[in-house]
C-alpha positions as a LaTeX table, in Angstrom:
\begin{tabular}{lrrr}
\hline
Residue & $x$ (\AA) & $y$ (\AA) & $z$ (\AA) \\
\hline
Met1 & $-109.59$ & $-31.59$ & 56.43 \\
Asn2 & $-111.63$ & $-33.74$ & 53.89 \\
Ala3 & $-110.34$ & $-37.18$ & 52.80 \\
Gly4 & $-109.57$ & $-36.20$ & 49.11 \\
Arg5 & $-106.08$ & $-34.93$ & 49.58 \\
Tyr6 & $-104.27$ & $-33.77$ & 46.52 \\
Asp7 & $-100.57$ & $-33.13$ & 45.88 \\
Ala8 & $-101.19$ & $-29.58$ & 44.78 \\
Ile9 & $-104.01$ & $-27.08$ & 44.71 \\
Val10 & $-103.74$ & $-24.22$ & 42.18 \\
Ile11 & $-105.80$ & $-21.15$ & 43.02 \\
Gly12 & $-107.21$ & $-19.74$ & 39.83 \\
Ser13 & $-107.30$ & $-20.98$ & 36.23 \\
Ala14 & $-105.56$ & $-18.25$ & 34.17 \\
Leu15 & $-103.03$ & $-19.09$ & 31.64 \\
Asp16 & $-100.01$ & $-19.48$ & 34.00 \\
Glu17 & $-102.14$ & $-21.58$ & 36.41 \\
Leu18 & $-103.26$ & $-23.83$ & 33.94 \\
Val19 & $-99.72$ & $-24.45$ & 32.53 \\
Ala20 & $-98.68$ & $-25.30$ & 36.04 \\
Ala21 & $-101.49$ & $-27.55$ & 36.49 \\
Ala22 & $-100.82$ & $-29.42$ & 33.35 \\
Asn23 & $-97.07$ & $-29.96$ & 33.93 \\
Leu24 & $-97.55$ & $-31.07$ & 37.44 \\
Ala25 & $-100.17$ & $-33.61$ & 36.26 \\
Lys26 & $-97.92$ & $-34.73$ & 33.63 \\
Ala27 & $-95.13$ & $-35.34$ & 36.49 \\
Gly28 & $-97.67$ & $-37.83$ & 38.08 \\
Phe29 & $-99.02$ & $-35.38$ & 40.85 \\
Arg30 & $-102.69$ & $-35.22$ & 41.86 \\
Val31 & $-103.75$ & $-31.62$ & 40.88 \\
Leu32 & $-106.75$ & $-29.75$ & 41.65 \\
Val33 & $-107.56$ & $-26.16$ & 40.04 \\
Leu34 & $-109.96$ & $-23.98$ & 41.90 \\
Glu35 & $-111.75$ & $-21.47$ & 39.75 \\
Pro36 & $-114.17$ & $-18.91$ & 41.14 \\
Gly37 & $-115.61$ & $-18.13$ & 37.74 \\
Glu38 & $-118.08$ & $-20.07$ & 35.64 \\
Ala39 & $-115.64$ & $-21.31$ & 33.20 \\
Pro40 & $-111.64$ & $-22.14$ & 33.10 \\
Gly41 & $-109.50$ & $-19.17$ & 32.17 \\
Gly42 & $-110.15$ & $-16.60$ & 34.91 \\
Pro43 & $-109.61$ & $-13.32$ & 33.27 \\
Ala44 & $-108.40$ & $-15.13$ & 30.02 \\
Ala45 & $-111.99$ & $-16.66$ & 29.43 \\
Ser46 & $-113.84$ & $-15.24$ & 26.61 \\
Glu47 & $-117.23$ & $-13.76$ & 26.91 \\
Glu48 & $-120.10$ & $-13.50$ & 24.58 \\
Ile49 & $-121.25$ & $-9.72$ & 24.56 \\
Leu50 & $-123.93$ & $-10.09$ & 21.84 \\
Pro51 & $-125.15$ & $-13.10$ & 20.03 \\
Gly52 & $-122.26$ & $-14.34$ & 17.70 \\
Phe53 & $-119.80$ & $-11.79$ & 19.07 \\
Arg54 & $-117.18$ & $-13.34$ & 21.52 \\
Val55 & $-114.31$ & $-11.22$ & 22.88 \\
Asp56 & $-111.52$ & $-11.37$ & 25.40 \\
Pro57 & $-112.65$ & $-9.11$ & 28.14 \\
Val58 & $-109.14$ & $-8.29$ & 29.62 \\
Phe59 & $-106.11$ & $-9.40$ & 27.48 \\
Ala60 & $-105.38$ & $-7.63$ & 24.10 \\
Asp61 & $-103.29$ & $-10.55$ & 22.95 \\
Ala62 & $-101.74$ & $-13.59$ & 24.10 \\
Gly63 & $-98.28$ & $-12.03$ & 24.22 \\
Phe64 & $-95.28$ & $-14.13$ & 24.06 \\
Leu65 & $-95.77$ & $-17.86$ & 23.74 \\
Asp66 & $-92.73$ & $-19.95$ & 24.40 \\
Pro67 & $-92.06$ & $-22.20$ & 21.55 \\
Arg68 & $-90.82$ & $-24.89$ & 23.77 \\
Ala69 & $-94.08$ & $-24.76$ & 26.10 \\
Leu70 & $-96.18$ & $-24.89$ & 22.80 \\
Arg71 & $-94.55$ & $-28.08$ & 21.62 \\
Asp72 & $-94.50$ & $-29.79$ & 25.29 \\
Leu73 & $-98.35$ & $-29.01$ & 25.91 \\
Asp74 & $-99.13$ & $-30.29$ & 22.24 \\
Leu75 & $-101.71$ & $-27.37$ & 22.04 \\
Ala76 & $-102.53$ & $-27.86$ & 18.19 \\
Thr77 & $-104.18$ & $-31.13$ & 18.96 \\
His78 & $-106.52$ & $-29.39$ & 21.38 \\
Gly79 & $-107.80$ & $-26.90$ & 19.00 \\
Leu80 & $-105.23$ & $-24.13$ & 19.13 \\
Ala81 & $-104.57$ & $-22.38$ & 15.84 \\
Leu82 & $-101.91$ & $-19.67$ & 15.36 \\
Leu83 & $-103.04$ & $-17.13$ & 12.75 \\
Gly84 & $-100.66$ & $-14.91$ & 10.74 \\
Pro85 & $-102.44$ & $-11.33$ & 10.14 \\
Asp86 & $-100.71$ & $-9.25$ & 7.68 \\
Pro87 & $-99.86$ & $-6.19$ & 7.96 \\
Val88 & $-99.26$ & $-6.83$ & 11.82 \\
Leu89 & $-99.48$ & $-3.23$ & 12.59 \\
Ala90 & $-101.23$ & $-0.43$ & 10.80 \\
Ala91 & $-100.86$ & 3.32 & 11.65 \\
Pro92 & $-103.36$ & 5.26 & 9.66 \\
Thr93 & $-103.23$ & 8.99 & 9.30 \\
Asp94 & $-105.61$ & 11.73 & 8.05 \\
Ser95 & $-102.86$ & 12.99 & 5.76 \\
Gly96 & $-100.38$ & 11.07 & 3.68 \\
Glu97 & $-99.42$ & 7.42 & 3.49 \\
Pro98 & $-99.98$ & 5.01 & 6.49 \\
Phe99 & $-97.19$ & 3.40 & 8.34 \\
Leu100 & $-97.47$ & $-0.35$ & 8.02 \\
Val101 & $-95.42$ & $-3.02$ & 9.52 \\
Trp102 & $-95.45$ & $-6.36$ & 7.37 \\
Arg103 & $-94.05$ & $-9.73$ & 8.00 \\
Asp104 & $-91.95$ & $-9.16$ & 5.04 \\
Pro105 & $-89.16$ & $-6.78$ & 5.99 \\
Gly106 & $-88.94$ & $-5.34$ & 2.41 \\
Lys107 & $-92.65$ & $-4.50$ & 2.30 \\
Thr108 & $-92.15$ & $-2.65$ & 5.69 \\
Arg109 & $-89.03$ & $-0.65$ & 4.31 \\
Ala110 & $-91.10$ & 0.26 & 1.33 \\
Ser111 & $-94.02$ & 1.55 & 3.55 \\
Ile112 & $-91.69$ & 3.44 & 5.41 \\
Ala113 & $-89.80$ & 4.85 & 2.23 \\
Lys114 & $-93.29$ & 6.46 & 1.21 \\
Arg115 & $-92.97$ & 8.76 & 4.01 \\
Ser116 & $-89.27$ & 9.03 & 4.83 \\
Ala117 & $-86.43$ & 7.55 & 2.59 \\
Gly118 & $-83.92$ & 8.17 & 5.21 \\
Asp119 & $-85.94$ & 6.30 & 7.93 \\
Ala120 & $-86.46$ & 3.39 & 5.42 \\
Gly121 & $-82.62$ & 3.12 & 5.09 \\
Arg122 & $-82.24$ & 3.07 & 8.95 \\
Trp123 & $-85.02$ & 0.57 & 9.59 \\
Thr124 & $-83.12$ & $-2.66$ & 8.94 \\
Gln125 & $-80.36$ & $-1.78$ & 11.39 \\
Phe126 & $-82.86$ & $-0.60$ & 14.03 \\
Ala127 & $-85.04$ & $-3.88$ & 13.71 \\
Glu128 & $-81.92$ & $-6.07$ & 13.95 \\
Arg129 & $-80.45$ & $-4.27$ & 16.90 \\
Met130 & $-83.99$ & $-4.51$ & 18.63 \\
Glu131 & $-84.40$ & $-8.30$ & 17.86 \\
Ser132 & $-81.00$ & $-8.82$ & 19.27 \\
Phe133 & $-81.64$ & $-7.04$ & 22.62 \\
Ala134 & $-85.07$ & $-8.44$ & 22.78 \\
Gly135 & $-83.37$ & $-12.02$ & 22.48 \\
Ile136 & $-81.33$ & $-11.23$ & 25.76 \\
Leu137 & $-84.57$ & $-10.20$ & 27.45 \\
Glu138 & $-86.14$ & $-13.45$ & 26.52 \\
Asp139 & $-83.16$ & $-15.46$ & 27.73 \\
Val140 & $-83.51$ & $-13.73$ & 31.11 \\
Cys141 & $-87.37$ & $-14.53$ & 31.24 \\
Ser142 & $-86.77$ & $-18.21$ & 30.40 \\
Arg143 & $-84.35$ & $-18.81$ & 33.32 \\
Pro144 & $-85.66$ & $-19.54$ & 36.79 \\
Pro145 & $-85.27$ & $-16.46$ & 39.07 \\
Phe146 & $-82.55$ & $-16.95$ & 41.61 \\
Arg147 & $-83.14$ & $-16.32$ & 45.26 \\
Pro148 & $-80.97$ & $-13.38$ & 46.59 \\
Ala149 & $-80.21$ & $-15.51$ & 49.85 \\
Gly150 & $-80.17$ & $-18.98$ & 48.00 \\
Pro151 & $-77.07$ & $-20.84$ & 47.24 \\
Leu152 & $-74.59$ & $-19.88$ & 44.72 \\
Arg153 & $-75.40$ & $-22.79$ & 42.41 \\
Asp154 & $-78.58$ & $-20.82$ & 41.83 \\
Leu155 & $-76.60$ & $-18.16$ & 39.92 \\
Ala156 & $-74.97$ & $-20.81$ & 37.56 \\
Pro157 & $-77.81$ & $-20.61$ & 34.86 \\
Phe158 & $-77.14$ & $-16.62$ & 34.66 \\
Leu159 & $-73.25$ & $-17.45$ & 33.73 \\
Gly160 & $-74.45$ & $-18.49$ & 30.16 \\
Leu161 & $-76.44$ & $-15.13$ & 30.03 \\
Gly162 & $-73.38$ & $-13.28$ & 30.62 \\
Arg163 & $-71.49$ & $-15.08$ & 28.00 \\
Arg164 & $-74.34$ & $-14.21$ & 25.60 \\
Val165 & $-74.38$ & $-10.66$ & 26.53 \\
Arg166 & $-70.67$ & $-10.25$ & 25.93 \\
Ala167 & $-70.86$ & $-12.08$ & 22.56 \\
Leu168 & $-72.82$ & $-8.96$ & 21.39 \\
Gly169 & $-69.54$ & $-7.21$ & 21.13 \\
Arg170 & $-68.40$ & $-4.23$ & 23.02 \\
Glu171 & $-70.11$ & $-1.64$ & 20.88 \\
Arg172 & $-73.55$ & $-3.38$ & 20.93 \\
Met173 & $-73.25$ & $-4.36$ & 24.61 \\
Thr174 & $-72.78$ & $-0.77$ & 25.52 \\
Glu175 & $-75.58$ & 0.28 & 23.35 \\
Leu176 & $-77.97$ & $-2.58$ & 25.25 \\
Leu177 & $-76.83$ & $-0.80$ & 28.53 \\
Arg178 & $-77.62$ & 2.62 & 27.21 \\
Val179 & $-81.13$ & 1.68 & 25.70 \\
Val180 & $-82.69$ & $-0.31$ & 28.58 \\
Pro181 & $-83.02$ & 2.70 & 31.04 \\
Leu182 & $-83.95$ & 5.00 & 28.15 \\
Pro183 & $-87.28$ & 6.75 & 27.39 \\
Ala184 & $-88.92$ & 5.56 & 24.33 \\
Gln185 & $-89.03$ & 8.99 & 22.96 \\
Asp186 & $-85.37$ & 9.38 & 23.15 \\
Leu187 & $-84.63$ & 6.13 & 21.57 \\
Leu188 & $-86.97$ & 6.81 & 18.73 \\
Asp189 & $-85.74$ & 10.37 & 18.40 \\
Asp190 & $-82.17$ & 9.26 & 18.05 \\
Thr191 & $-82.92$ & 7.03 & 15.22 \\
Phe192 & $-86.08$ & 8.34 & 13.04 \\
Glu193 & $-87.63$ & 11.49 & 11.76 \\
Asp194 & $-90.94$ & 10.54 & 10.77 \\
Gln195 & $-93.69$ & 11.35 & 13.35 \\
Leu196 & $-96.19$ & 8.71 & 12.44 \\
Leu197 & $-93.47$ & 5.96 & 12.73 \\
Lys198 & $-92.39$ & 7.16 & 16.10 \\
Gly199 & $-95.79$ & 7.63 & 17.28 \\
Ala200 & $-96.85$ & 4.02 & 16.57 \\
Leu201 & $-93.56$ & 2.45 & 18.09 \\
Ala202 & $-94.01$ & 4.81 & 21.07 \\
Ala203 & $-97.62$ & 3.53 & 21.76 \\
Ile204 & $-96.24$ & 0.02 & 21.79 \\
Ala205 & $-93.65$ & 0.98 & 24.25 \\
Val206 & $-96.42$ & 2.22 & 26.67 \\
Arg207 & $-99.17$ & $-0.60$ & 26.45 \\
Gly208 & $-100.35$ & $-1.86$ & 29.47 \\
Ile209 & $-98.29$ & 0.47 & 31.73 \\
Phe210 & $-99.05$ & 3.61 & 33.52 \\
Gln211 & $-96.33$ & 5.87 & 31.98 \\
Gly212 & $-95.95$ & 7.90 & 28.69 \\
Pro213 & $-93.05$ & 7.61 & 26.10 \\
Arg214 & $-91.24$ & 10.42 & 27.95 \\
Ser215 & $-90.89$ & 8.24 & 30.93 \\
Pro216 & $-87.50$ & 6.51 & 31.75 \\
Gly217 & $-87.47$ & 2.79 & 31.07 \\
Thr218 & $-90.17$ & 2.65 & 28.53 \\
Ser219 & $-87.47$ & 1.50 & 25.81 \\
Leu220 & $-87.35$ & $-1.78$ & 27.87 \\
Val221 & $-91.09$ & $-1.95$ & 27.42 \\
Leu222 & $-90.85$ & $-1.77$ & 23.66 \\
Leu223 & $-88.26$ & $-4.66$ & 23.86 \\
His224 & $-90.48$ & $-6.61$ & 26.18 \\
His225 & $-93.29$ & $-6.33$ & 23.59 \\
His226 & $-90.72$ & $-7.45$ & 21.01 \\
Val227 & $-89.67$ & $-10.69$ & 22.57 \\
Gly228 & $-90.43$ & $-13.62$ & 20.27 \\
Ser229 & $-91.03$ & $-11.54$ & 17.41 \\
Pro230 & $-89.21$ & $-12.02$ & 13.95 \\
Thr231 & $-86.96$ & $-9.10$ & 12.78 \\
Gly232 & $-88.69$ & $-5.91$ & 12.47 \\
Val233 & $-92.29$ & $-7.28$ & 13.33 \\
Phe234 & $-93.48$ & $-4.85$ & 15.87 \\
Gly235 & $-97.20$ & $-5.11$ & 16.92 \\
Leu236 & $-99.16$ & $-8.28$ & 17.66 \\
Arg237 & $-96.87$ & $-11.30$ & 18.23 \\
Thr238 & $-99.25$ & $-14.09$ & 18.56 \\
Val239 & $-103.10$ & $-14.04$ & 17.07 \\
Leu240 & $-105.00$ & $-17.01$ & 17.97 \\
Arg241 & $-108.33$ & $-18.32$ & 16.47 \\
Gly242 & $-110.75$ & $-17.83$ & 19.28 \\
Gly243 & $-108.57$ & $-15.21$ & 20.83 \\
Val244 & $-107.00$ & $-15.69$ & 24.27 \\
Gly245 & $-109.96$ & $-17.56$ & 25.39 \\
Gly246 & $-109.30$ & $-20.12$ & 22.93 \\
Leu247 & $-105.79$ & $-20.50$ & 24.31 \\
Ala248 & $-107.24$ & $-21.03$ & 27.84 \\
Asn249 & $-109.71$ & $-23.59$ & 26.48 \\
Ala250 & $-106.86$ & $-25.63$ & 24.95 \\
Leu251 & $-104.85$ & $-25.32$ & 28.15 \\
Ala252 & $-107.61$ & $-26.58$ & 30.16 \\
Ala253 & $-108.11$ & $-29.48$ & 27.67 \\
Val254 & $-104.54$ & $-30.31$ & 28.20 \\
Ala255 & $-104.45$ & $-30.22$ & 32.10 \\
Arg256 & $-107.64$ & $-32.30$ & 32.23 \\
Glu257 & $-106.29$ & $-35.02$ & 29.74 \\
Arg258 & $-103.16$ & $-35.28$ & 31.90 \\
Gly259 & $-105.41$ & $-35.78$ & 35.13 \\
Ala260 & $-105.68$ & $-32.55$ & 36.59 \\
Glu261 & $-109.21$ & $-31.75$ & 38.05 \\
Ile262 & $-110.66$ & $-28.30$ & 37.37 \\
Arg263 & $-113.53$ & $-27.30$ & 39.59 \\
Cys264 & $-115.20$ & $-23.99$ & 38.84 \\
Gly265 & $-117.56$ & $-21.92$ & 41.13 \\
Ala266 & $-115.05$ & $-22.58$ & 43.67 \\
Lys267 & $-113.75$ & $-19.55$ & 45.42 \\
Val268 & $-111.08$ & $-19.73$ & 48.04 \\
Ala269 & $-111.49$ & $-17.93$ & 51.22 \\
Arg270 & $-108.24$ & $-18.85$ & 52.95 \\
Val271 & $-104.87$ & $-20.89$ & 52.71 \\
Val272 & $-104.77$ & $-23.23$ & 55.63 \\
Asn273 & $-101.51$ & $-23.24$ & 57.36 \\
Glu274 & $-100.06$ & $-25.78$ & 60.07 \\
Lys275 & $-96.68$ & $-25.10$ & 61.64 \\
Gly276 & $-95.65$ & $-22.52$ & 59.07 \\
Arg277 & $-96.87$ & $-24.76$ & 55.93 \\
Ala278 & $-99.72$ & $-24.44$ & 53.48 \\
Val279 & $-101.57$ & $-27.65$ & 53.79 \\
Gly280 & $-104.69$ & $-26.78$ & 51.95 \\
Val281 & $-107.49$ & $-24.33$ & 51.56 \\
Ser282 & $-110.83$ & $-23.55$ & 52.89 \\
Leu283 & $-113.65$ & $-22.38$ & 50.59 \\
Glu284 & $-116.23$ & $-19.76$ & 50.81 \\
Gly285 & $-119.46$ & $-21.28$ & 51.68 \\
Gly286 & $-117.55$ & $-23.76$ & 53.74 \\
Gly287 & $-115.47$ & $-26.86$ & 53.45 \\
Gln288 & $-111.69$ & $-27.60$ & 53.32 \\
Ile289 & $-109.35$ & $-29.31$ & 50.94 \\
Ala290 & $-106.06$ & $-30.68$ & 51.92 \\
Ala291 & $-102.82$ & $-30.80$ & 49.76 \\
Arg292 & $-99.05$ & $-30.91$ & 50.04 \\
Ala293 & $-98.61$ & $-27.70$ & 48.31 \\
Val294 & $-100.67$ & $-24.36$ & 47.18 \\
Leu295 & $-99.84$ & $-22.58$ & 44.16 \\
Ser296 & $-101.61$ & $-19.29$ & 44.02 \\
Gly297 & $-102.39$ & $-17.25$ & 40.89 \\
Ala298 & $-103.68$ & $-14.22$ & 42.66 \\
Asp299 & $-101.52$ & $-11.06$ & 43.05 \\
Pro300 & $-98.87$ & $-11.13$ & 45.89 \\
Ala301 & $-100.98$ & $-8.86$ & 48.16 \\
Arg302 & $-104.12$ & $-10.97$ & 48.14 \\
Thr303 & $-102.08$ & $-14.15$ & 48.23 \\
Phe304 & $-100.03$ & $-13.34$ & 51.12 \\
Leu305 & $-102.11$ & $-10.77$ & 53.00 \\
Asp306 & $-105.67$ & $-11.95$ & 52.48 \\
Leu307 & $-105.35$ & $-15.48$ & 51.82 \\
Thr308 & $-102.42$ & $-16.65$ & 53.83 \\
Gly309 & $-102.73$ & $-13.92$ & 56.62 \\
Ala310 & $-99.70$ & $-11.73$ & 57.80 \\
Thr311 & $-99.72$ & $-13.42$ & 61.15 \\
Tyr312 & $-98.15$ & $-16.38$ & 59.54 \\
Leu313 & $-95.37$ & $-14.47$ & 57.86 \\
Asp314 & $-91.98$ & $-12.56$ & 58.64 \\
Pro315 & $-92.72$ & $-9.10$ & 59.36 \\
Asp316 & $-90.23$ & $-7.71$ & 56.92 \\
Phe317 & $-91.70$ & $-9.69$ & 54.32 \\
Val318 & $-95.18$ & $-8.43$ & 55.01 \\
His319 & $-93.69$ & $-5.03$ & 54.82 \\
Ala320 & $-92.12$ & $-5.61$ & 51.48 \\
Val321 & $-95.55$ & $-7.01$ & 50.10 \\
Arg322 & $-97.33$ & $-3.93$ & 51.31 \\
Lys323 & $-94.80$ & $-1.88$ & 49.55 \\
Ile324 & $-95.35$ & $-3.47$ & 46.02 \\
Arg325 & $-97.09$ & $-0.73$ & 43.98 \\
Phe326 & $-99.28$ & $-1.86$ & 41.10 \\
Arg327 & $-101.99$ & 0.16 & 39.21 \\
Gly328 & $-104.07$ & $-0.72$ & 36.16 \\
Gly329 & $-102.88$ & 1.30 & 33.04 \\
Cys330 & $-105.21$ & $-0.06$ & 30.32 \\
Ala331 & $-109.07$ & 0.28 & 29.42 \\
Arg332 & $-110.85$ & $-1.71$ & 26.89 \\
Ile333 & $-113.88$ & $-0.96$ & 24.79 \\
His334 & $-115.51$ & $-3.88$ & 22.99 \\
Met335 & $-117.48$ & $-3.12$ & 19.87 \\
Ala336 & $-119.78$ & $-5.53$ & 17.79 \\
Leu337 & $-119.69$ & $-4.11$ & 14.31 \\
Ser338 & $-121.57$ & $-5.10$ & 11.08 \\
Glu339 & $-117.87$ & $-5.31$ & 9.32 \\
Ala340 & $-114.24$ & $-4.38$ & 10.03 \\
Pro341 & $-113.38$ & $-0.63$ & 10.25 \\
Arg342 & $-111.81$ & 0.90 & 7.08 \\
Phe343 & $-109.17$ & 3.54 & 7.10 \\
Glu344 & $-107.94$ & 6.25 & 4.54 \\
Gly345 & $-104.81$ & 4.95 & 2.93 \\
Leu346 & $-105.54$ & 1.32 & 3.34 \\
Asp347 & $-106.91$ & $-0.78$ & 0.57 \\
Gln348 & $-108.52$ & $-3.30$ & 2.82 \\
Ala349 & $-109.70$ & $-3.39$ & 6.76 \\
Pro350 & $-106.63$ & $-4.38$ & 8.61 \\
Gln351 & $-106.67$ & $-7.73$ & 10.55 \\
Gly352 & $-103.68$ & $-6.91$ & 12.91 \\
Leu353 & $-103.10$ & $-4.06$ & 15.28 \\
Val354 & $-104.39$ & $-0.73$ & 14.59 \\
Met355 & $-102.64$ & 2.13 & 16.29 \\
Ile356 & $-104.13$ & 5.66 & 16.40 \\
Ala357 & $-100.75$ & 7.50 & 17.18 \\
Pro358 & $-99.79$ & 10.38 & 14.87 \\
Asp359 & $-96.89$ & 11.53 & 16.77 \\
Met360 & $-95.19$ & 10.64 & 20.18 \\
Asp361 & $-96.71$ & 14.07 & 21.81 \\
His362 & $-100.32$ & 12.50 & 21.06 \\
Val363 & $-99.22$ & 9.32 & 22.93 \\
Glu364 & $-97.75$ & 11.51 & 25.82 \\
Arg365 & $-100.80$ & 13.62 & 26.20 \\
Ala366 & $-102.96$ & 10.46 & 26.23 \\
Tyr367 & $-100.82$ & 9.33 & 29.37 \\
Asp368 & $-101.51$ & 13.00 & 30.82 \\
Asp369 & $-105.27$ & 12.24 & 30.46 \\
\hline
\end{tabular}
């Protein structure tokens, strides 16, 4: 091992890894981030596909940004700017009025009313119910995961979650338990009649997964994509100036300011183990770096089977890791255009999410393909 020992080595520099590095450095630990690419951000780093055209090659948006993390990291002072495109979601059609989701609930209801007065009347109750359920999901995601074989005190934070669920009342709590495992198609068919409205929401419910809206549990995915959004605002949650790459740059600036070292072009070959403990890493091309702890942003199979090695792990754990199924369910095409695209029925080019989904059968057939 070399003499430059660190408290923690972070493998990769995607968003989660940069947040971890920044927080560890703030706590006074000596942190080294190892990024195999040319710039911080990993899959979140932006790329210039043509002169003047920068894109996020992997991420469609930044997803949910915890307001507490934004305040703690003080990202605004490092160049991060949140934008508010309106409408948030536009679903054009070749016949009739488009379906638009605005930040103003009244404007969304007015858009729906042009297609279905009944759906416009049902929208507010649906939106409030989805926001309430997404709030429960946000609460779950904000709590540290408990260890099944850990001490009972690990379950203490979830007692408050149980109280919050009960506070929904019997009727809404029962509805939550009904909705979570439901196919998105059943949820939307139970609520609305307009095919375009249902198609747009169903498309959100299958973003980034390898399922169609008839698959069980896709209602939960719709709730997942709604976490952190205002009432009735379905579509893009967070739009950033500079895209997701801008967020990666801001996080890297925070981590460095707090004392973390980010080293690009450094690909980890192995996690070094001594007596059952990770004590550092070895790099491709030679060289080892010592550390008291190693954090990996790679997937579980690569982290435990490739970088660590099955010989250092419990056989039952190795078997469980090998059983994890993860398949890509998303493809992206980037286009450099002379101007933003325009659609029939829309007065101006939409700045938010444009969803081509005339009905739920269209979305299901896309999954079949």
